[in-house]
Short mmCIF file of C-alpha atoms in Angstrom, two decimals:
data_model
loop_
_atom_site.label_atom_id
_atom_site.label_comp_id
_atom_site.label_asym_id
_atom_site.label_seq_id
_atom_site.Cartn_x
_atom_site.Cartn_y
_atom_site.Cartn_z
CA MET T 222 65.17 -60.50 115.88
CA ARG T 223 62.16 -61.00 113.65
CA LYS T 224 58.78 -59.40 114.24
CA ILE T 225 55.66 -61.22 113.09
CA LYS T 226 52.25 -59.60 112.88
CA LEU T 227 49.15 -61.75 112.60
CA PHE T 228 45.70 -60.42 111.88
CA PRO T 229 43.50 -63.38 112.92
CA ALA T 230 40.29 -61.35 112.78
CA HIS T 231 39.25 -57.89 111.74
CA HIS T 232 40.37 -55.23 114.24
CA THR T 233 42.68 -57.76 115.91
CA GLU T 234 46.45 -57.75 115.72
CA LEU T 235 48.79 -60.25 117.35
CA ARG T 236 52.47 -59.32 117.46
CA ILE T 237 55.19 -61.87 118.07
CA ASP T 238 58.80 -60.85 118.67
CA VAL T 239 60.85 -63.84 117.51
CA SER T 240 64.26 -63.74 119.18
CA ASP T 241 67.40 -65.06 117.53
CA GLU T 242 67.20 -68.09 119.85
CA MET T 243 63.59 -68.75 118.80
CA GLU T 244 64.58 -68.47 115.14
CA LYS T 245 67.42 -70.95 115.69
CA ASP T 246 65.16 -73.39 117.58
CA TYR T 247 62.49 -73.20 114.88
CA GLN T 248 65.00 -73.96 112.12
CA GLU T 249 66.54 -76.80 114.16
CA CYS T 250 63.08 -78.33 114.73
CA ARG T 251 62.25 -78.06 111.03
CA ARG T 252 65.53 -79.76 110.03
CA MET T 253 65.05 -82.55 112.57
CA ALA T 254 61.44 -83.15 111.49
CA GLN T 255 62.45 -83.41 107.84
CA SER T 256 65.40 -85.72 108.39
CA GLN T 257 64.37 -87.98 111.28
CA GLY T 258 60.60 -87.78 111.34
CA SER T 259 60.32 -85.93 114.66
CA GLY T 260 61.16 -82.39 115.68
CA LYS T 261 63.11 -80.86 118.50
CA ASP T 262 62.12 -81.71 122.08
CA CYS T 263 59.52 -79.06 122.90
CA ASN T 264 60.63 -79.00 126.57
CA THR T 265 64.03 -77.62 125.53
CA CYS T 266 62.66 -75.12 123.00
CA SER T 267 62.43 -71.36 123.43
CA TRP T 268 58.94 -71.45 121.85
CA ARG T 269 57.70 -73.63 124.75
CA SER T 270 55.91 -70.87 126.67
CA VAL T 271 54.53 -69.16 123.55
CA GLU T 272 51.16 -70.82 123.31
CA ILE T 273 47.46 -70.07 123.26
CA GLU T 274 44.97 -72.66 124.47
CA ASP T 275 47.65 -75.37 124.71
CA THR T 276 48.80 -74.90 121.10
CA GLY T 277 52.29 -73.59 120.49
CA LEU T 278 52.40 -70.62 118.13
CA CYS T 279 55.22 -72.35 116.25
CA GLU T 280 52.56 -74.89 115.15
CA TRP T 281 50.15 -72.32 113.75
CA PRO T 282 50.11 -72.60 109.94
CA GLU T 283 50.31 -68.81 109.58
CA VAL T 284 53.37 -68.60 111.82
CA MET T 285 55.03 -71.53 110.04
CA ARG T 286 54.44 -69.87 106.68
CA LEU T 287 55.87 -66.56 107.89
CA MET T 288 58.90 -68.24 109.43
CA GLU T 289 59.57 -69.89 106.06
CA GLU T 290 58.81 -66.87 103.90
CA GLY T 291 60.25 -64.30 106.24
CA ASP T 292 57.92 -61.44 105.27
CA GLY T 293 56.66 -61.01 108.84
CA LYS T 294 53.02 -60.22 108.09
CA TRP T 295 49.87 -62.23 107.62
CA GLU T 296 46.44 -60.75 107.11
CA VAL T 297 42.91 -62.11 107.06
CA PRO T 298 41.63 -61.97 103.47
CA ASP T 299 38.54 -59.82 102.87
#
């Protein structure tokens, strides 16, 4: 399990517990998007219910960067 912390605004912390299944689905989607031009079917993905205002967190640039880098933290620059 991976834990991601986002700091989208000062005094605001968003924590995401990324399960092994979510990690696997994310990597599968990334591979499919790079090789065939489209990602995994979102209806069969474990990230499906992880969204804010109809945008999946897996699509947030900060989350994508952290999933690729693996450091688990992103902070708002001063």
